[in-house]
PDB file of C-alpha atoms in Angstrom:
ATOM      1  CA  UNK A  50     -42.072  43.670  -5.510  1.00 48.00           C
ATOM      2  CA  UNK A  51     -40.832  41.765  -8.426  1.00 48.00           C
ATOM      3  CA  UNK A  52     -38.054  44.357  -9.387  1.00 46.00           C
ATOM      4  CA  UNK A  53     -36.881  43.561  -5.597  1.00 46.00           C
ATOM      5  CA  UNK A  54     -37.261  40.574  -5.412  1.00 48.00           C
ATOM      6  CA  UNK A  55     -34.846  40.318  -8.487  1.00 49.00           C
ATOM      7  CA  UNK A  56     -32.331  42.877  -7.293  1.00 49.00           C
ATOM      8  CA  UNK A  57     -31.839  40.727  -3.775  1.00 52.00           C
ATOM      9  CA  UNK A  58     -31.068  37.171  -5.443  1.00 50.00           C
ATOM     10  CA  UNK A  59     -27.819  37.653  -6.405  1.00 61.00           C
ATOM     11  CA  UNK A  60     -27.119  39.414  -2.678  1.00 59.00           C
ATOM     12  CA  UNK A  61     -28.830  36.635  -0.882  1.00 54.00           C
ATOM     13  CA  UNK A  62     -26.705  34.040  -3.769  1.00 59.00           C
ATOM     14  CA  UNK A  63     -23.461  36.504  -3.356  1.00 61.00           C
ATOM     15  CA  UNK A  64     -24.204  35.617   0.986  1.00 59.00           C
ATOM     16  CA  UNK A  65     -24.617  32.180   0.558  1.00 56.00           C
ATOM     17  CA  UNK A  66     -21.450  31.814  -1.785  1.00 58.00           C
ATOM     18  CA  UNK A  67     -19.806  33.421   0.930  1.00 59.00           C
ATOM     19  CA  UNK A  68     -20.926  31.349   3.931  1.00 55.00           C
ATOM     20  CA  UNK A  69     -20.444  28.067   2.081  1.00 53.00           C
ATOM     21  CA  UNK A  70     -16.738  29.272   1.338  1.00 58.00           C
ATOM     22  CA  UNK A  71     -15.841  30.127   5.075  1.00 57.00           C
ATOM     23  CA  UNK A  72     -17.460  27.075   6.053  1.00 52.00           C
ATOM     24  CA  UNK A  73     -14.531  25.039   3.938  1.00 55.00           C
ATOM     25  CA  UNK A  74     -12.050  27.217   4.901  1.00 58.00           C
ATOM     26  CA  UNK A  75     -12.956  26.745   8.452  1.00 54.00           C
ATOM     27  CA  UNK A  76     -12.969  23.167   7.925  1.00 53.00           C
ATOM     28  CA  UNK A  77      -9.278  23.736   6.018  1.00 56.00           C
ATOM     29  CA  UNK A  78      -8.440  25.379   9.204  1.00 61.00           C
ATOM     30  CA  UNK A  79      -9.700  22.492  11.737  1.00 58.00           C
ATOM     31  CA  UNK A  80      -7.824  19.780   9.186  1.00 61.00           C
ATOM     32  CA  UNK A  81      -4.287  21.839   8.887  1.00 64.00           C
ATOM     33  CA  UNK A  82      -4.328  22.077  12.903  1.00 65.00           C
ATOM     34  CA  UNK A  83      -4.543  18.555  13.802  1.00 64.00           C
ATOM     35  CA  UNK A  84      -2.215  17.966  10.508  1.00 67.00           C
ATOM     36  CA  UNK A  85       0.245  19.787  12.196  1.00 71.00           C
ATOM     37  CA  UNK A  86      -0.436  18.207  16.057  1.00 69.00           C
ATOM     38  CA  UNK A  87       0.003  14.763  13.885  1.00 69.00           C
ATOM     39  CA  UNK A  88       3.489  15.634  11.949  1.00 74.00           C
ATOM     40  CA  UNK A  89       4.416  16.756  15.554  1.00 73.00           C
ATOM     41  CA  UNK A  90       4.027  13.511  16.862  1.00 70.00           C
ATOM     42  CA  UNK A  91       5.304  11.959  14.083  1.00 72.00           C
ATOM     43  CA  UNK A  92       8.463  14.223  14.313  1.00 77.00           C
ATOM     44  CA  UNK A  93       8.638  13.353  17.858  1.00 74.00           C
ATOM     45  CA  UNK A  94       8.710   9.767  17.027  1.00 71.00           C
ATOM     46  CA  UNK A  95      11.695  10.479  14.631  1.00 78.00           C
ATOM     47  CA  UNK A  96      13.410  12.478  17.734  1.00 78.00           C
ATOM     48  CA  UNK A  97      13.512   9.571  19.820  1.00 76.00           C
ATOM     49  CA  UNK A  98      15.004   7.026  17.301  1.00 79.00           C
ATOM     50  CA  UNK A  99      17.690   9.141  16.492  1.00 83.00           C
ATOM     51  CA  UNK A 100      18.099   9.851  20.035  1.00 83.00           C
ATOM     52  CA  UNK A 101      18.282   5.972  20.470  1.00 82.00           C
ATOM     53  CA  UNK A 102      20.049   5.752  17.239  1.00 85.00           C
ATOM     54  CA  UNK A 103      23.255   8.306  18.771  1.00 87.00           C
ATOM     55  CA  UNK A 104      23.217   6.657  22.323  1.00 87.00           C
ATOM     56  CA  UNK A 105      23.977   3.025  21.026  1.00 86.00           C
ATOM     57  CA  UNK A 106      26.791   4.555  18.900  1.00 87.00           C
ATOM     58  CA  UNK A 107      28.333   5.956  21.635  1.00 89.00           C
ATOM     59  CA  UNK A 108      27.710   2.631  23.303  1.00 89.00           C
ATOM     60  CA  UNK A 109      28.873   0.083  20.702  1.00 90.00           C
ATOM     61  CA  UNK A 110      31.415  -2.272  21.263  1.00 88.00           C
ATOM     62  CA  UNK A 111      32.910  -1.638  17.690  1.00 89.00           C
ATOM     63  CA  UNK A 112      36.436   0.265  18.967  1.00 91.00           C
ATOM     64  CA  UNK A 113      37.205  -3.046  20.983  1.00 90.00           C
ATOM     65  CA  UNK A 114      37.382  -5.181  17.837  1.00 89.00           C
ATOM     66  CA  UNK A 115      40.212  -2.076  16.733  1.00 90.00           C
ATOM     67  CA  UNK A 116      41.871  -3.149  19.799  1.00 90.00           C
ATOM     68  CA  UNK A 117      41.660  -6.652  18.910  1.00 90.00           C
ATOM     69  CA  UNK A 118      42.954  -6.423  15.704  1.00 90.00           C
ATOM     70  CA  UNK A 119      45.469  -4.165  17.347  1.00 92.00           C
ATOM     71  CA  UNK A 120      46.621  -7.112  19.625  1.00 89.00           C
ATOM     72  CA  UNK A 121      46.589  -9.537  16.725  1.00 89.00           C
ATOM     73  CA  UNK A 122      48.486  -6.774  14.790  1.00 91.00           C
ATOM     74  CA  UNK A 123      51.577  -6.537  17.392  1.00 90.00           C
ATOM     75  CA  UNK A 124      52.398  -9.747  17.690  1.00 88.00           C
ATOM     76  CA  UNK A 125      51.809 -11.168  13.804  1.00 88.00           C
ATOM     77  CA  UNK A 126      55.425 -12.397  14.199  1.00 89.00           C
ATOM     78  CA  UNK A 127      54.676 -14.887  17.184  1.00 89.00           C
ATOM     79  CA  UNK A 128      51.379 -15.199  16.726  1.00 88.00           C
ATOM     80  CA  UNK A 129      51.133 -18.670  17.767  1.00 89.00           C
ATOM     81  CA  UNK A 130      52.973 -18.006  21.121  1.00 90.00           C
ATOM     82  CA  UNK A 131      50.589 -14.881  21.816  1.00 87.00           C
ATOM     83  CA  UNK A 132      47.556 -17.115  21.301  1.00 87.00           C
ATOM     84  CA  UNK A 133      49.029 -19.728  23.032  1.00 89.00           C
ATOM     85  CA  UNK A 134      50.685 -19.109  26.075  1.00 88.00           C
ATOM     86  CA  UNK A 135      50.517 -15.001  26.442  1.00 89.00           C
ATOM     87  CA  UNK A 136      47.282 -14.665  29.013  1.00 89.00           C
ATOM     88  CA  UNK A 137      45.515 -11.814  26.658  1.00 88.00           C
ATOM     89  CA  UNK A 138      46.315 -14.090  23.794  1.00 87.00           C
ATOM     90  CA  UNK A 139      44.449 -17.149  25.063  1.00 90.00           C
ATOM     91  CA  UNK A 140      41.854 -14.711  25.882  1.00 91.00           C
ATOM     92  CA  UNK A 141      41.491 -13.187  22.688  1.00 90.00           C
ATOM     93  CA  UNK A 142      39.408 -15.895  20.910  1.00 90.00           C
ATOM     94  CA  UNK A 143      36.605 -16.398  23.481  1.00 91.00           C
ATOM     95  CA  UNK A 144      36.275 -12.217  23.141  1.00 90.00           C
ATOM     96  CA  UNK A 145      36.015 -12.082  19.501  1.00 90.00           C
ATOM     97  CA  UNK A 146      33.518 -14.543  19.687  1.00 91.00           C
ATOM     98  CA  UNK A 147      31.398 -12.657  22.405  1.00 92.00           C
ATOM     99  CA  UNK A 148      32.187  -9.420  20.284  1.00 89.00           C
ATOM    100  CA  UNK A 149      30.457 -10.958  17.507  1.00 91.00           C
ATOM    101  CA  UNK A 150      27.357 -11.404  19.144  1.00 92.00           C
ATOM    102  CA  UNK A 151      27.254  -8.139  20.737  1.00 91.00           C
ATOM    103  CA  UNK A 152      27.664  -6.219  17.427  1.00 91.00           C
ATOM    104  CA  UNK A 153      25.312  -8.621  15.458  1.00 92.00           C
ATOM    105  CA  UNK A 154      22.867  -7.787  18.205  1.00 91.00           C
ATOM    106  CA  UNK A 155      23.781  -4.339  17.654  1.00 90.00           C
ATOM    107  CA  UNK A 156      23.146  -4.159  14.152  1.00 91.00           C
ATOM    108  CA  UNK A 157      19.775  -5.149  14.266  1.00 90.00           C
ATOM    109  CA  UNK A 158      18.930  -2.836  16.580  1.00 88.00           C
ATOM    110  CA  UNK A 159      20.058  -0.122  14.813  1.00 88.00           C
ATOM    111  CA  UNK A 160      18.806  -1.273  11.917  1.00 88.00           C
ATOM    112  CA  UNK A 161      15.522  -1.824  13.407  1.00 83.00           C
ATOM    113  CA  UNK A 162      15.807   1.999  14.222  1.00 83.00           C
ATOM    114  CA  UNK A 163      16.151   3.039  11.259  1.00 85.00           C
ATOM    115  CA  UNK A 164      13.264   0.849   9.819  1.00 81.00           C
ATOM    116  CA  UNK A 165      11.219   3.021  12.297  1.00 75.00           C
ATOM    117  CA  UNK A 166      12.821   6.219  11.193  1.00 80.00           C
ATOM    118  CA  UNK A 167      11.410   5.295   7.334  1.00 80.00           C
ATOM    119  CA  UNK A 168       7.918   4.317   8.864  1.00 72.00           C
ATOM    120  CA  UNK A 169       7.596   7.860  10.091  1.00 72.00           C
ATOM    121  CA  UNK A 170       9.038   9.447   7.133  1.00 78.00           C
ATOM    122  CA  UNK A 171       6.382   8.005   5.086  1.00 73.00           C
ATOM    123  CA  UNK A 172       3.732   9.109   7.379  1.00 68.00           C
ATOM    124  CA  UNK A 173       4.883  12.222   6.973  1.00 74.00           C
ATOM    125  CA  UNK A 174       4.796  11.713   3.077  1.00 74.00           C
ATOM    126  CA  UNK A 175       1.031  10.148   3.931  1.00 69.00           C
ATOM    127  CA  UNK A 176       0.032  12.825   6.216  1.00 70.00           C
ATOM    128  CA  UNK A 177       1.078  16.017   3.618  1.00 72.00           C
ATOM    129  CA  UNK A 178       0.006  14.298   0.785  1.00 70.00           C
ATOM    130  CA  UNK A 179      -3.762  13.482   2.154  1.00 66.00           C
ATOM    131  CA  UNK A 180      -3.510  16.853   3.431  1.00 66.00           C
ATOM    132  CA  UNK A 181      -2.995  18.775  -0.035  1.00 65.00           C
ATOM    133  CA  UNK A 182      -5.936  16.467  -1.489  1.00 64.00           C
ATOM    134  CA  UNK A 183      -8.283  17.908   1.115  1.00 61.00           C
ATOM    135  CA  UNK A 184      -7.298  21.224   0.469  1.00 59.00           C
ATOM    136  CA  UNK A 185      -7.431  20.864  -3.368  1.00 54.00           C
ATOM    137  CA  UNK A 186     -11.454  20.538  -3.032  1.00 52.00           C
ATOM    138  CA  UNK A 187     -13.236  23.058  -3.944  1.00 50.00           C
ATOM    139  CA  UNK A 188     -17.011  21.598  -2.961  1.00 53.00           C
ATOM    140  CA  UNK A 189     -17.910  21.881   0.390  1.00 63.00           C
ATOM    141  CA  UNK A 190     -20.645  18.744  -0.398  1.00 73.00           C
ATOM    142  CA  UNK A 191     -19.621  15.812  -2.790  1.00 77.00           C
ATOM    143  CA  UNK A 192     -19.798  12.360  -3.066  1.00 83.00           C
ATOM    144  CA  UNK A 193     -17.371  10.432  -0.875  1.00 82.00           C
ATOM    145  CA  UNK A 194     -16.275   7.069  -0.370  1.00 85.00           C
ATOM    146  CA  UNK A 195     -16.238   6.560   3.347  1.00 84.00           C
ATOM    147  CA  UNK A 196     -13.194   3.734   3.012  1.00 85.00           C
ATOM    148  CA  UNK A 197     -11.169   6.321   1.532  1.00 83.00           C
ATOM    149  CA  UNK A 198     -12.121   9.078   4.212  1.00 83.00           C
ATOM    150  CA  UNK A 199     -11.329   5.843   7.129  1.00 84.00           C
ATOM    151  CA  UNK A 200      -7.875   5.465   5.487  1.00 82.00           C
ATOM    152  CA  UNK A 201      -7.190   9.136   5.398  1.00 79.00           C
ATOM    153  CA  UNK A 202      -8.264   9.397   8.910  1.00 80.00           C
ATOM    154  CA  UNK A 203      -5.897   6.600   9.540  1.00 81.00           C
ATOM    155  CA  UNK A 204      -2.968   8.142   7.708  1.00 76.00           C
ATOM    156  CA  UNK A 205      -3.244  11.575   9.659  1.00 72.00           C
ATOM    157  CA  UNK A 206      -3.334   9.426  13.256  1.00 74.00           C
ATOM    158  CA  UNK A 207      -0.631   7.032  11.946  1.00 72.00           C
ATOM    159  CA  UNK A 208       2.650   7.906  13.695  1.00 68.00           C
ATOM    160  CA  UNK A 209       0.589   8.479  17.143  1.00 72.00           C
ATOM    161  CA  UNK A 210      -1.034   4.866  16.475  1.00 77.00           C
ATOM    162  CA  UNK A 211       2.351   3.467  15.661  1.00 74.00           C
ATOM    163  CA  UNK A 212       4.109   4.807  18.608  1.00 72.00           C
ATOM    164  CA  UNK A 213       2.033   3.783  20.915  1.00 75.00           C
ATOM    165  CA  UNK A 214       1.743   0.153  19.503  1.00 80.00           C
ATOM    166  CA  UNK A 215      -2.336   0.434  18.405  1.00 83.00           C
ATOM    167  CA  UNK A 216      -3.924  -2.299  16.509  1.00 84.00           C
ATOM    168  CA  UNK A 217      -6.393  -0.927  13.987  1.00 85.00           C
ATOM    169  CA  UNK A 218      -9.326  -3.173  13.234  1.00 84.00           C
ATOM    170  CA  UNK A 219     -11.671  -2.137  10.458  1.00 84.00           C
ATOM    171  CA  UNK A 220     -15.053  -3.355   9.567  1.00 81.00           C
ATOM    172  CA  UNK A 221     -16.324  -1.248   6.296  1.00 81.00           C
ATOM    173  CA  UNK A 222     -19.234  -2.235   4.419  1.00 79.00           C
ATOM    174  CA  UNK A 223     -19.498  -1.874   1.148  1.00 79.00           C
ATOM    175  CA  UNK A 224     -21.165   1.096   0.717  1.00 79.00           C
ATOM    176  CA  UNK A 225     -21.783   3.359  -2.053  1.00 80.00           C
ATOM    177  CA  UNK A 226     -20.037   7.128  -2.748  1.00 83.00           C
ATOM    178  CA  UNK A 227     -21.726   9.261  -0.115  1.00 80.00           C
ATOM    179  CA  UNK A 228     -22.518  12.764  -0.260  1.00 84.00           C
ATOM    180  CA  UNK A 229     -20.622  14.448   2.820  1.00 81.00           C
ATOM    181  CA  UNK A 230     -18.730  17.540   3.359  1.00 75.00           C
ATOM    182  CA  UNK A 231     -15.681  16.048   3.480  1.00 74.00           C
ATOM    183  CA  UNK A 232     -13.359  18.569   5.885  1.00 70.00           C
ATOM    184  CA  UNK A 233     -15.788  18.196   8.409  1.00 73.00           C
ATOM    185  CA  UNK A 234     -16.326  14.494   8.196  1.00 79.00           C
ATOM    186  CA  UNK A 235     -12.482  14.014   7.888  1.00 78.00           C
ATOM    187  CA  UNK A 236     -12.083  16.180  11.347  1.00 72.00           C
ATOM    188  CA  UNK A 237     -14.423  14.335  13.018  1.00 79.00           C
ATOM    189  CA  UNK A 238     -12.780  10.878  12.366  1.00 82.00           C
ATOM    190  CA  UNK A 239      -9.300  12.011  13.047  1.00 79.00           C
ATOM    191  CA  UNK A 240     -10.473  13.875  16.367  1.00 79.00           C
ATOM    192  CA  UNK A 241     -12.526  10.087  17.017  1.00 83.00           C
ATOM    193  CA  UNK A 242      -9.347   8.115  16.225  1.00 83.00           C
ATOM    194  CA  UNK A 243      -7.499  10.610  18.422  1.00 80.00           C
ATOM    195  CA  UNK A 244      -9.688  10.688  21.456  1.00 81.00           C
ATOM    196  CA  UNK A 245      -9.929   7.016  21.363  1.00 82.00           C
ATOM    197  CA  UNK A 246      -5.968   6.314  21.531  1.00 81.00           C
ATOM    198  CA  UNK A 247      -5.858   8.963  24.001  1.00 80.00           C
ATOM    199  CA  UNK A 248      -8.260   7.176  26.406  1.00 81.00           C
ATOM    200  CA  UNK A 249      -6.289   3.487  25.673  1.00 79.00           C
ATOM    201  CA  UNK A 250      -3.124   5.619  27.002  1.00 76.00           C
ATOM    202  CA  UNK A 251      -4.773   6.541  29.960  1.00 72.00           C
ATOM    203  CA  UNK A 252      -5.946   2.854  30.998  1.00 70.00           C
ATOM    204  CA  UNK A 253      -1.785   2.294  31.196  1.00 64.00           C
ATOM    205  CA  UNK A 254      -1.642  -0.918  29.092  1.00 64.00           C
ATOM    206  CA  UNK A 255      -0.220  -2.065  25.908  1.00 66.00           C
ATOM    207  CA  UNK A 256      -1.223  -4.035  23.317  1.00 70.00           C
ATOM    208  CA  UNK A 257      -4.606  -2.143  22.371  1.00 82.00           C
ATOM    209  CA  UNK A 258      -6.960  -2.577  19.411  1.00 83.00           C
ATOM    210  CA  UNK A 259      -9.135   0.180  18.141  1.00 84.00           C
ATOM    211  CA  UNK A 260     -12.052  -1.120  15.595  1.00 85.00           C
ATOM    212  CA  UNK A 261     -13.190   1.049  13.167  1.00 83.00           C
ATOM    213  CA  UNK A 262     -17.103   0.368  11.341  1.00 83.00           C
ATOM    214  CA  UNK A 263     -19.320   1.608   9.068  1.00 81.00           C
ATOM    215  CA  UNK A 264     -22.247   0.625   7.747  1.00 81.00           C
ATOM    216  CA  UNK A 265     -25.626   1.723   6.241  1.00 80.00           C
ATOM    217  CA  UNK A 266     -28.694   1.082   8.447  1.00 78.00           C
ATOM    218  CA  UNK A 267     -32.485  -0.327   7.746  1.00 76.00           C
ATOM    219  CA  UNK A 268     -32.879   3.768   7.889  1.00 76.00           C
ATOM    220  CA  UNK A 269     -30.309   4.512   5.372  1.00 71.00           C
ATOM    221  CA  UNK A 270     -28.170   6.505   7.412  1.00 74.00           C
ATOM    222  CA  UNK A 271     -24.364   6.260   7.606  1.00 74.00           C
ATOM    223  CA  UNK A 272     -23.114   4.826  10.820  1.00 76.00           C
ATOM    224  CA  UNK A 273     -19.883   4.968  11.811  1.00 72.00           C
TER     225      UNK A 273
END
């Protein structure tokens, strides 16, 4: 029995190796998915900017200060007339002025815009680079610091969050490294952070707060 008993350990060692690496690849799998949901919605964020972006170019007021100066341009040689006593002339001032304000205005929307189109570029950044971290473990158990998993869980939800104008509360304890398989406990905060702005965005209003908490119990289990 002994001689068997030796000849199955490395096939029952060979099994395990092989369950505990499909068991990270499936959790690879589960992460890359809602990666990819999460860079769509962050893409789709970027979409409607520049969407908003092209529409007030095609909107702005910026060709009627060409026509101004066009005006101003035609009659430099009685210029004091024009402005004077020609009806477009006496005009002219009180529309520059209001032309002013409507392409400061403009400005900072576009520019405001853009700020948005860099936000979601750097999720992006956040999202890939959290993402090639994950995949660069090769334990399927290690120690983990759960305010570093929160944050990554953050960083994968962050353009849907941002979009859709969600507070994020968090209340982490101080808590030692725990030992977790981190793919799976990743998933399941991202899926929780999903589900729970999904479910704000059916109740219709704005202006939501999620809060995020962990702590270790009188048991010593991790609640989150």
């Amino acid at each position: 029995m002994t001689g068997v008993q030796t000849c199955a350990l490395p096939i029952l060692e060979q099994a395990q190796a092989a369950l505990v690496d499909s068991a990270r690849q499936a959790g690879m799998a589960e992460i890359a998915t809602n990666v990819l949901h999460n860079v769509g919605n962050v893409l789709n964020s970027l979409n409607v900017a520049v969407g908003v972006v092209g529409q007030r170019l095609r909107q702005s007021r910026l060709p009627g200060l060409g026509k101004a100066v066009g005006l101003l341009r035609d009659h430099a040689d009685d210029l004091p007339r024009f402005l004077g006593e020609d009806p477009k002339g006496r005009m002219l001032p009180e529309y520059l002025q209001q032309l002013d304000g409507a392409l400061q205005a403009e400005q900072r929307e576009l520019q405001d815009e853009v700020g948005q189109m860099f936000k979601s570029l750097d999720h992006l950044k956040d999202i890939v680079a959290t993402q090639q971290s994950y995949a660069g473990s090769a334990q399927l158990v290690a120690p983990v610091r759960v305010d570093e998993l929160v944050g990554d869980a953050l960083r994968m939800n962050a353009g849907a969050l941002s979009r859709h104008h969600v507070v994020v509360e968090q209340e982490i304890a101080e808590l030692p490294e725990w030992p977790l398989d981190r793919h799976r406990a990743l998933q399941i905060l991202v899926n929780l952070i999903s589900n729970a702005k999904q479910a704000m965005d059916a109740e219709g209003a704005t202006g939501h707060h999620l809060r995020l908490k962990a702590w270790r119990a009188d048991d010593g289990a991790l609640h989150l």
